[in-house]
Coordinates of C-alpha atoms and ligand atoms in Angstrom, one line a residue:
M148 CA -48.5 131.6 -7.5
C149 CA -45.0 130.3 -7.8
S150 CA -42.4 132.9 -8.5
R151 CA -40.5 131.5 -11.5
F152 CA -36.8 132.0 -12.3
P153 CA -35.6 132.5 -15.9
A154 CA -35.2 129.3 -17.9
G155 CA -31.6 128.0 -17.7
F156 CA -31.0 129.7 -14.3
L157 CA -28.2 127.7 -12.6
W158 CA -29.0 126.3 -9.2
G159 CA -25.8 124.9 -7.8
V160 CA -23.6 124.0 -4.9
S161 CA -20.0 125.2 -4.5
T162 CA -17.0 123.2 -3.3
A163 CA -13.2 123.6 -3.2
A164 CA -10.5 120.9 -3.8
H165 CA -8.6 121.1 -0.5
Q166 CA -11.8 121.2 1.5
V167 CA -13.3 118.0 -0.1
E168 CA -10.7 115.9 -1.8
G169 CA -8.7 114.5 1.0
G170 CA -5.0 113.4 0.9
N171 CA -3.7 116.8 -0.3
E172 CA -0.2 116.9 1.3
N173 CA 1.7 119.0 -1.1
N174 CA 0.2 122.5 -0.8
Q175 CA 0.8 125.4 1.6
W176 CA -2.4 124.6 3.6
A177 CA -1.2 121.1 4.4
A178 CA 2.0 122.6 5.8
W179 CA -0.1 125.1 7.8
E180 CA -2.2 122.3 9.2
Q181 CA 1.0 120.3 10.1
A182 CA 2.4 123.3 11.8
G183 CA -0.7 123.2 14.2
R184 CA -2.2 126.5 12.8
I185 CA -5.8 125.3 12.6
K186 CA -7.7 126.8 15.6
S187 CA -9.5 123.5 16.4
G188 CA -6.2 121.5 15.9
D189 CA -7.9 119.6 13.1
R190 CA -6.4 118.4 9.8
S191 CA -8.2 118.2 6.5
G192 CA -7.2 114.5 6.4
K193 CA -9.5 112.5 4.2
A194 CA -11.9 115.5 4.0
C195 CA -14.9 114.2 2.0
D196 CA -12.8 111.6 0.3
W197 CA -13.5 113.0 -3.2
W198 CA -10.2 111.9 -4.7
N199 CA -11.5 108.4 -4.3
H200 CA -15.3 108.8 -4.2
A201 CA -16.4 112.3 -5.5
E202 CA -19.2 110.4 -7.4
R203 CA -20.9 109.5 -4.1
D204 CA -21.5 113.2 -3.6
F205 CA -22.3 113.9 -7.2
D206 CA -25.1 111.3 -6.7
L207 CA -26.3 113.4 -3.7
A208 CA -26.2 116.6 -5.7
Q209 CA -28.3 114.9 -8.4
E210 CA -30.7 113.6 -5.8
I211 CA -31.1 117.2 -4.4
G212 CA -31.8 118.3 -7.9
V213 CA -29.1 121.0 -8.7
N214 CA -28.1 121.6 -12.3
A215 CA -24.7 123.1 -11.6
L216 CA -21.7 122.4 -9.3
R217 CA -18.6 124.5 -8.7
L218 CA -15.4 122.7 -7.9
S219 CA -11.7 123.5 -8.1
V220 CA -8.6 121.8 -9.3
E221 CA -5.7 121.3 -6.9
W222 CA -2.6 122.8 -8.6
S223 CA -0.3 120.8 -6.3
R224 CA -1.7 117.5 -7.7
I225 CA -1.4 118.6 -11.3
E226 CA 2.1 120.1 -11.0
P227 CA 3.6 118.5 -7.9
R228 CA 7.1 119.8 -8.7
E229 CA 7.7 122.8 -10.9
G230 CA 7.5 121.8 -14.6
E231 CA 6.5 118.1 -13.7
Y232 CA 3.0 117.2 -14.5
D233 CA 0.8 114.4 -13.2
W234 CA -1.4 113.3 -16.1
Q235 CA -3.1 110.7 -13.9
A236 CA -4.4 113.6 -11.8
L237 CA -5.7 115.4 -14.8
R238 CA -7.4 112.2 -15.9
R239 CA -9.2 112.0 -12.5
Y240 CA -10.4 115.6 -12.9
R241 CA -11.7 114.7 -16.4
Q242 CA -13.6 111.7 -14.9
M243 CA -15.2 114.0 -12.3
L244 CA -16.3 116.5 -14.9
E245 CA -17.7 113.8 -17.1
G246 CA -19.4 112.3 -14.1
L247 CA -21.2 115.7 -13.5
H248 CA -22.3 115.9 -17.1
Q249 CA -23.7 112.4 -17.0
R250 CA -25.8 113.5 -14.0
G251 CA -27.1 116.5 -15.8
I252 CA -25.0 118.9 -13.7
Q253 CA -23.0 121.6 -15.4
P254 CA -19.5 122.1 -13.9
M255 CA -17.9 125.4 -13.1
L256 CA -14.2 125.0 -12.5
C257 CA -12.0 127.2 -10.3
L258 CA -8.2 127.3 -10.8
H259 CA -7.1 128.6 -7.5
H260 CA -9.2 128.2 -4.3
F261 CA -6.7 129.4 -1.7
T262 CA -4.2 126.5 -2.3
H263 CA -1.1 126.2 -4.4
P264 CA 1.9 123.8 -4.5
L265 CA 4.5 124.1 -1.7
W266 CA 7.3 124.8 -4.3
F267 CA 5.3 127.9 -5.4
E268 CA 4.7 129.1 -1.8
E269 CA 8.4 128.6 -0.9
R270 CA 9.4 130.8 -3.8
G271 CA 7.2 133.7 -2.5
A272 CA 3.9 132.7 -4.2
F273 CA 2.2 135.5 -6.1
L274 CA 4.4 138.3 -4.7
R275 CA 7.4 136.9 -6.5
R276 CA 8.3 138.1 -10.0
G277 CA 7.2 135.6 -12.7
A278 CA 4.4 134.1 -10.6
G279 CA 1.7 135.4 -13.0
E280 CA 3.4 133.6 -15.9
R281 CA 3.5 130.3 -13.8
F282 CA -0.1 130.6 -13.1
E283 CA -0.9 131.4 -16.7
H284 CA 1.0 128.3 -17.7
F285 CA -1.0 126.2 -15.2
A286 CA -4.3 127.7 -16.5
R287 CA -3.3 126.9 -20.1
L288 CA -2.5 123.3 -19.2
V289 CA -5.9 122.8 -17.4
V290 CA -8.0 124.4 -20.1
S291 CA -6.2 122.6 -22.9
E292 CA -6.8 119.2 -21.2
L293 CA -10.3 119.8 -19.8
G294 CA -11.8 122.5 -22.0
D295 CA -13.9 120.0 -23.9
V296 CA -15.8 119.1 -20.6
C297 CA -16.0 122.6 -19.0
Q298 CA -16.8 126.0 -20.3
H299 CA -17.2 128.1 -17.1
W300 CA -13.9 129.1 -15.4
V301 CA -13.3 130.9 -12.2
T302 CA -9.6 132.0 -12.1
F303 CA -9.2 133.0 -8.4
N304 CA -11.4 132.5 -5.4
E305 CA -11.6 135.6 -3.2
P306 CA -8.4 137.5 -3.8
N307 CA -9.5 139.9 -1.1
V308 CA -9.9 137.1 1.5
Y309 CA -6.6 135.6 0.7
A310 CA -4.9 139.0 1.0
T311 CA -6.7 140.0 4.2
L312 CA -6.5 136.7 6.1
G313 CA -3.0 135.9 4.9
Y314 CA -1.3 139.4 5.3
V315 CA -3.4 141.5 7.7
L316 CA -5.1 139.1 10.2
G317 CA -2.6 136.2 10.0
E318 CA -5.3 133.5 9.9
F319 CA -4.3 132.0 6.5
P320 CA -0.8 131.1 5.3
P321 CA 1.6 132.9 5.1
G322 CA 0.2 134.1 8.5
K323 CA 1.4 137.7 8.4
R324 CA -0.2 140.4 10.4
G325 CA -0.7 144.1 9.7
R326 CA 1.1 144.0 6.3
I327 CA -1.4 146.3 4.6
L328 CA 0.9 147.3 1.8
E329 CA 1.8 143.6 1.0
A330 CA -1.9 142.8 1.0
V331 CA -2.5 145.6 -1.6
A332 CA 0.5 144.3 -3.6
L333 CA -1.0 140.8 -3.5
V334 CA -4.3 142.0 -4.8
N335 CA -2.5 143.7 -7.7
A336 CA -0.5 140.6 -8.4
L337 CA -3.6 138.4 -8.4
A338 CA -5.4 140.9 -10.7
R339 CA -2.5 140.7 -13.2
A340 CA -2.4 136.8 -12.9
H341 CA -6.1 136.7 -13.4
T342 CA -5.9 138.9 -16.5
R343 CA -3.2 136.7 -18.0
A344 CA -5.3 133.6 -17.4
Y345 CA -8.4 135.3 -18.7
H346 CA -6.7 135.9 -22.1
A347 CA -5.0 132.6 -22.2
I348 CA -8.2 130.7 -21.6
H349 CA -10.0 132.6 -24.4
A350 CA -7.1 132.0 -26.8
I351 CA -7.6 128.2 -26.2
Q352 CA -11.4 128.1 -25.9
K353 CA -13.3 130.8 -27.8
Q354 CA -16.6 130.2 -26.1
A355 CA -15.2 130.2 -22.6
E356 CA -16.9 132.2 -19.8
V357 CA -14.3 133.4 -17.4
G358 CA -14.7 135.3 -14.2
W359 CA -13.5 135.3 -10.6
A360 CA -15.2 134.9 -7.2
H361 CA -15.4 138.1 -5.3
N362 CA -16.1 138.0 -1.6
F363 CA -18.4 140.8 -0.7
V364 CA -19.1 141.8 2.9
V365 CA -21.6 144.5 4.1
F366 CA -19.8 146.8 6.5
Q367 CA -21.9 149.0 8.7
P368 CA -20.7 151.7 11.0
A369 CA -21.3 150.6 14.6
N370 CA -22.6 154.1 15.4
P371 CA -23.8 155.7 12.2
R372 CA -23.6 159.1 14.0
S373 CA -19.9 158.8 14.8
L374 CA -17.6 160.4 12.1
L375 CA -14.7 158.1 13.1
D376 CA -16.9 154.9 12.8
R377 CA -18.0 156.1 9.4
R378 CA -14.5 156.9 8.2
V379 CA -13.0 153.7 9.3
T380 CA -15.9 151.7 7.8
R381 CA -15.3 153.5 4.5
L382 CA -11.6 152.6 4.6
V383 CA -12.3 148.9 5.3
N384 CA -14.9 148.8 2.6
E385 CA -12.5 150.4 0.1
L386 CA -9.7 148.0 0.9
F387 CA -11.8 144.8 1.2
N388 CA -14.7 145.1 -1.1
E389 CA -13.5 147.7 -3.6
S390 CA -9.9 147.0 -4.4
F391 CA -10.1 144.0 -6.8
L392 CA -13.4 145.3 -8.2
R393 CA -12.0 148.7 -9.0
L394 CA -9.0 147.1 -10.8
I395 CA -11.4 145.1 -13.1
E396 CA -13.8 148.1 -13.5
Q397 CA -11.3 150.9 -14.0
G398 CA -7.8 149.4 -14.2
K399 CA -6.7 151.3 -11.1
L400 CA -7.2 151.6 -7.4
A401 CA -8.6 154.6 -5.5
F402 CA -6.2 157.4 -4.5
P403 CA -3.8 157.1 -2.6
L404 CA -3.5 153.4 -3.3
T405 CA -2.7 154.2 -6.9
L406 CA 0.7 155.4 -5.6
V407 CA 1.7 151.8 -4.7
S408 CA -0.1 149.9 -7.5
G409 CA 1.5 151.2 -10.7
D410 CA -0.2 150.9 -14.1
L411 CA -2.8 148.2 -14.2
T412 CA -4.8 149.3 -17.2
E413 CA -4.4 145.9 -18.8
V414 CA -6.7 144.5 -16.1
K415 CA -9.7 146.7 -17.0
G416 CA -12.6 144.7 -18.3
A417 CA -10.9 141.3 -18.0
C418 CA -14.0 139.2 -17.2
D419 CA -17.1 137.7 -18.8
F420 CA -19.0 137.5 -15.5
V421 CA -18.7 138.5 -11.9
G422 CA -18.9 135.7 -9.3
L423 CA -20.1 136.8 -5.9
N424 CA -19.5 135.0 -2.6
V425 CA -21.8 136.7 -0.1
Y426 CA -22.3 135.7 3.4
S427 CA -22.6 138.4 6.0
R428 CA -22.7 141.8 7.5
F429 CA -20.2 143.1 10.1
H430 CA -20.2 146.2 12.2
V431 CA -17.2 148.4 12.3
A432 CA -16.0 150.7 15.1
F433 CA -13.0 153.0 15.4
D434 CA -10.6 151.6 17.9
A435 CA -7.4 153.6 18.7
G436 CA -5.7 150.5 20.1
I437 CA -5.5 148.5 16.9
A438 CA -3.2 150.2 14.4
A439 CA -2.3 147.0 12.6
Q440 CA -5.9 146.7 11.6
M441 CA -6.1 150.4 10.6
F442 CA -8.0 151.2 13.8
A443 CA -11.0 149.2 12.7
R444 CA -12.7 146.9 15.1
V445 CA -14.8 144.6 13.0
F446 CA -17.4 142.7 15.1
V447 CA -20.8 141.0 15.2
P448 CA -23.3 142.4 17.7
P449 CA -25.0 139.6 19.7
H450 CA -28.6 140.5 18.9
V451 CA -28.4 139.6 15.1
P452 CA -29.3 136.4 13.4
Q453 CA -26.3 134.1 13.3
G454 CA -25.2 130.6 12.6
D455 CA -22.8 128.7 14.8
H456 CA -19.9 130.4 16.6
G457 CA -16.4 129.9 15.3
V458 CA -13.6 128.6 17.5
E459 CA -12.7 132.2 18.6
Q460 CA -15.1 134.5 17.0
P461 CA -18.7 134.7 15.6
Y462 CA -18.7 133.7 11.9
G463 CA -20.7 136.8 11.0
E464 CA -24.3 138.1 10.9
A465 CA -26.5 136.0 8.6
Y466 CA -27.8 138.9 6.5
P467 CA -29.8 137.9 3.4
A468 CA -30.0 141.6 2.2
A469 CA -26.2 141.4 1.6
V470 CA -27.0 139.8 -1.7
R471 CA -28.9 142.9 -2.8
V472 CA -26.1 145.2 -1.7
A473 CA -23.5 143.1 -3.5
V474 CA -25.4 142.6 -6.7
E475 CA -26.3 146.3 -7.0
R476 CA -22.6 147.2 -6.5
V477 CA -21.1 144.8 -9.0
A478 CA -23.9 145.5 -11.6
R479 CA -21.9 148.6 -12.4
L480 CA -19.4 146.4 -14.2
G481 CA -22.2 145.6 -16.7
K482 CA -21.5 141.9 -16.7
P483 CA -23.7 138.9 -15.9
I484 CA -23.6 137.9 -12.2
Y485 CA -23.5 134.5 -10.6
V486 CA -23.8 134.2 -6.8
L487 CA -21.1 131.6 -6.4
E488 CA -21.3 131.1 -2.7
N489 CA -23.8 131.9 0.1
G490 CA -24.5 129.9 3.2
V491 CA -24.2 129.7 7.0
P492 CA -22.4 127.4 9.5
D493 CA -25.3 125.6 11.1
A494 CA -24.9 122.0 12.3
E495 CA -28.5 121.8 13.5
D496 CA -30.0 123.4 10.5
R497 CA -31.6 126.0 12.8
I498 CA -31.2 129.0 10.5
R499 CA -30.2 127.7 7.0
P500 CA -33.7 127.2 5.6
W501 CA -34.6 130.8 6.7
L502 CA -31.5 132.1 5.0
I503 CA -32.1 130.1 1.7
V504 CA -35.7 131.3 1.4
N505 CA -34.8 134.9 2.2
V506 CA -31.9 135.0 -0.2
V507 CA -33.9 133.4 -3.0
Q508 CA -36.6 136.0 -2.5
E509 CA -34.0 138.7 -2.7
L510 CA -32.7 137.2 -6.0
D511 CA -36.3 137.0 -7.3
R512 CA -36.8 140.7 -6.6
L513 CA -33.4 141.6 -8.1
L514 CA -34.2 139.7 -11.3
R515 CA -37.6 141.5 -11.5
S516 CA -35.9 144.8 -11.2
G517 CA -33.8 143.9 -14.3
Q518 CA -30.5 142.6 -12.8
D519 CA -28.7 140.1 -14.9
I520 CA -28.2 137.2 -12.4
R521 CA -27.5 133.8 -14.0
G522 CA -27.2 131.5 -11.0
Y523 CA -27.1 130.8 -7.3
F524 CA -24.7 128.3 -5.8
H525 CA -25.1 127.4 -2.2
W526 CA -22.0 126.8 0.0
T527 CA -21.9 123.9 0.3
L528 CA -22.9 120.3 -0.6
T529 CA -21.6 118.3 2.3
D530 CA -19.9 119.6 5.5
N531 CA -16.2 119.9 4.7
F532 CA -12.8 121.1 6.1
E533 CA -13.4 124.8 6.9
W534 CA -9.8 126.3 6.7
S535 CA -8.6 127.8 9.9
E536 CA -11.8 126.7 11.8
G537 CA -11.1 123.0 10.9
W538 CA -14.2 120.7 11.2
K539 CA -15.9 123.0 13.7
L540 CA -18.1 124.9 11.2
R541 CA -20.7 122.9 9.3
F542 CA -22.0 124.5 6.1
G543 CA -23.4 121.5 4.3
L544 CA -26.9 120.9 2.8
V545 CA -25.8 117.3 3.7
A546 CA -24.3 116.5 7.2
L547 CA -21.0 114.6 7.1
D548 CA -19.3 112.6 9.8
P549 CA -15.7 112.9 8.6
E550 CA -14.7 109.8 10.6
T551 CA -17.2 107.3 9.2
Q552 CA -17.9 109.3 6.0
Q553 CA -21.6 108.9 6.7
R554 CA -23.8 111.4 5.0
T555 CA -27.3 112.6 6.2
M556 CA -29.4 115.0 4.2
R557 CA -30.4 118.1 6.1
N558 CA -33.9 119.7 5.8
S559 CA -32.3 122.6 4.0
G560 CA -31.0 120.1 1.3
R561 CA -34.6 119.0 0.6
L562 CA -35.8 122.6 0.6
F563 CA -33.0 123.8 -1.7
G564 CA -33.7 120.9 -4.0
A565 CA -37.4 121.8 -4.2
I566 CA -36.5 125.3 -5.2
A567 CA -33.9 124.1 -7.8
R568 CA -36.1 121.4 -9.3
G569 CA -39.1 123.7 -9.6
N570 CA -37.0 126.7 -10.7
C571 CA -39.2 128.7 -8.4
I572 CA -40.0 129.7 -4.8
S573 CA -43.5 128.9 -3.7
P574 CA -45.9 130.8 -1.4
E575 CA -45.8 127.8 0.9
M576 CA -42.1 128.0 1.4
I577 CA -42.4 131.7 2.1
R578 CA -45.2 131.0 4.6
Q579 CA -43.3 128.3 6.3
Y580 CA -39.9 130.0 6.6
L581 CA -40.9 133.6 6.8
P582 CA -43.5 133.8 9.5
A583 CA -46.2 136.5 8.9
G584 CA -45.3 139.9 10.2
V585 CA -41.6 139.1 10.5
D586 CA -39.7 141.1 8.0
S587 CA -36.2 140.7 9.5
A588 CA -35.4 137.7 11.6
P589 CA -37.5 135.5 13.8
K590 CA -36.2 135.5 17.4
S591 CA -35.3 131.8 17.2
L592 CA -32.5 132.7 14.7
I593 CA -30.6 134.7 17.3
P594 CA -28.3 132.5 19.3
S595 CA -28.7 133.0 23.0
E596 CA -25.1 132.3 23.7
P597 CA -22.2 131.0 21.6
S598 CA -21.6 127.3 21.8
Ligands
BGC130 C1 -14.6 130.4 0.9 C2 -14.9 128.9 1.2 C3 -15.3 128.8 2.7 C4 -16.6 129.6 2.9 C5 -17.2 129.5 4.3 C6 -15.7 131.3 1.5 O1 -15.1 132.5 1.8 O2 -14.5 130.5 -0.5 O3 -13.8 128.2 0.9 O4 -15.5 127.5 3.1 O5 -16.3 130.9 2.6 O6 -16.4 130.1 5.2

């Protein structure tokens, strides 16, 4: 018997402007690329050429059979200089959103997916006084212009990833390391900007559904019997997974972070749904040598299921049960939940089908246990520009050659399509991708050595 999902469940794919549009030269990531900060040395370049031909990939999304697609608008196109607007860019976004509707695909639009205009970065981005007002202004403009063709809004993508990679690990612009207090200040500033945008969007569009996309990682003490490993794991979890969530849930951070955050009660309850981006599990060990990372060595043991290796580090353990841990945590907010990203870098499609079937099974169980999950969006439709890893990591249901722009459907694209079109997962899929007797991961999913 096929296990059916609720009617109207959204089966989607997620994308982000800078990773797919091509030709974005006026944001802080373009400057980062030009400065040679991408580990592979790549540039986003033409990306997936969406600015000219997004419709080619919308056709593929339709062919796969999804009924939803998450995309983002590029602020630096819409407001290339402070206070100057490019109406032609807004018209192009309208065309894209209409193109999705014409194909029976519901759009979900994100306002900030890691990129913003250079002028905004140069003035100190979100840490600068008045930044929240600028973002609210941008949100108002986008929703006033596009609100008739979009109802679901994601304010920020992964405030915790932006803060951690930009201010603690130095992998994202502005490339700072070990600045824990600045990272906390950024999370607070993003929560305030999110709340402003949340109210502004509702003032313009009564029926709007507004949330944010929260990256949730499962952290596990490397040695569960070690007190230090457990302590440092708790700290990493608190800072990474909990900080933004707590602000929305309670309007304050946990003590002693409250000492630096000030009063954030206005943030409490400011969302209509929680978006979850869930990929992996990491192990955490105490390491006296890395004070800048709060003595936490975060790593992936070699014997766990993994996709392809990044330029310097493993991407993470492919851990389908992370979805369960994440959903059960954010359910405490009492809001509907969308899984807005989940996937694995896997050029050969070695592990992705296994991941999809396992995660969909987890969702099925969670729904049966009463969780209010409204949709699952896979990251991503076609291979695209993967931030500091450049073109090295391939997350697409569809393979892309960025030189020739040739697209090739992967098996996982066909599999995900069958699930989406049927709104169910069949016993055959489970038999094929979860071999009998294997309740964790088949051996073939564990890479023998990094490529
Ligand atoms: C980001 C995406 C990224 C994906 C895979 C997410 O954290 O939102 O932009 O491509 O992970 O790394």
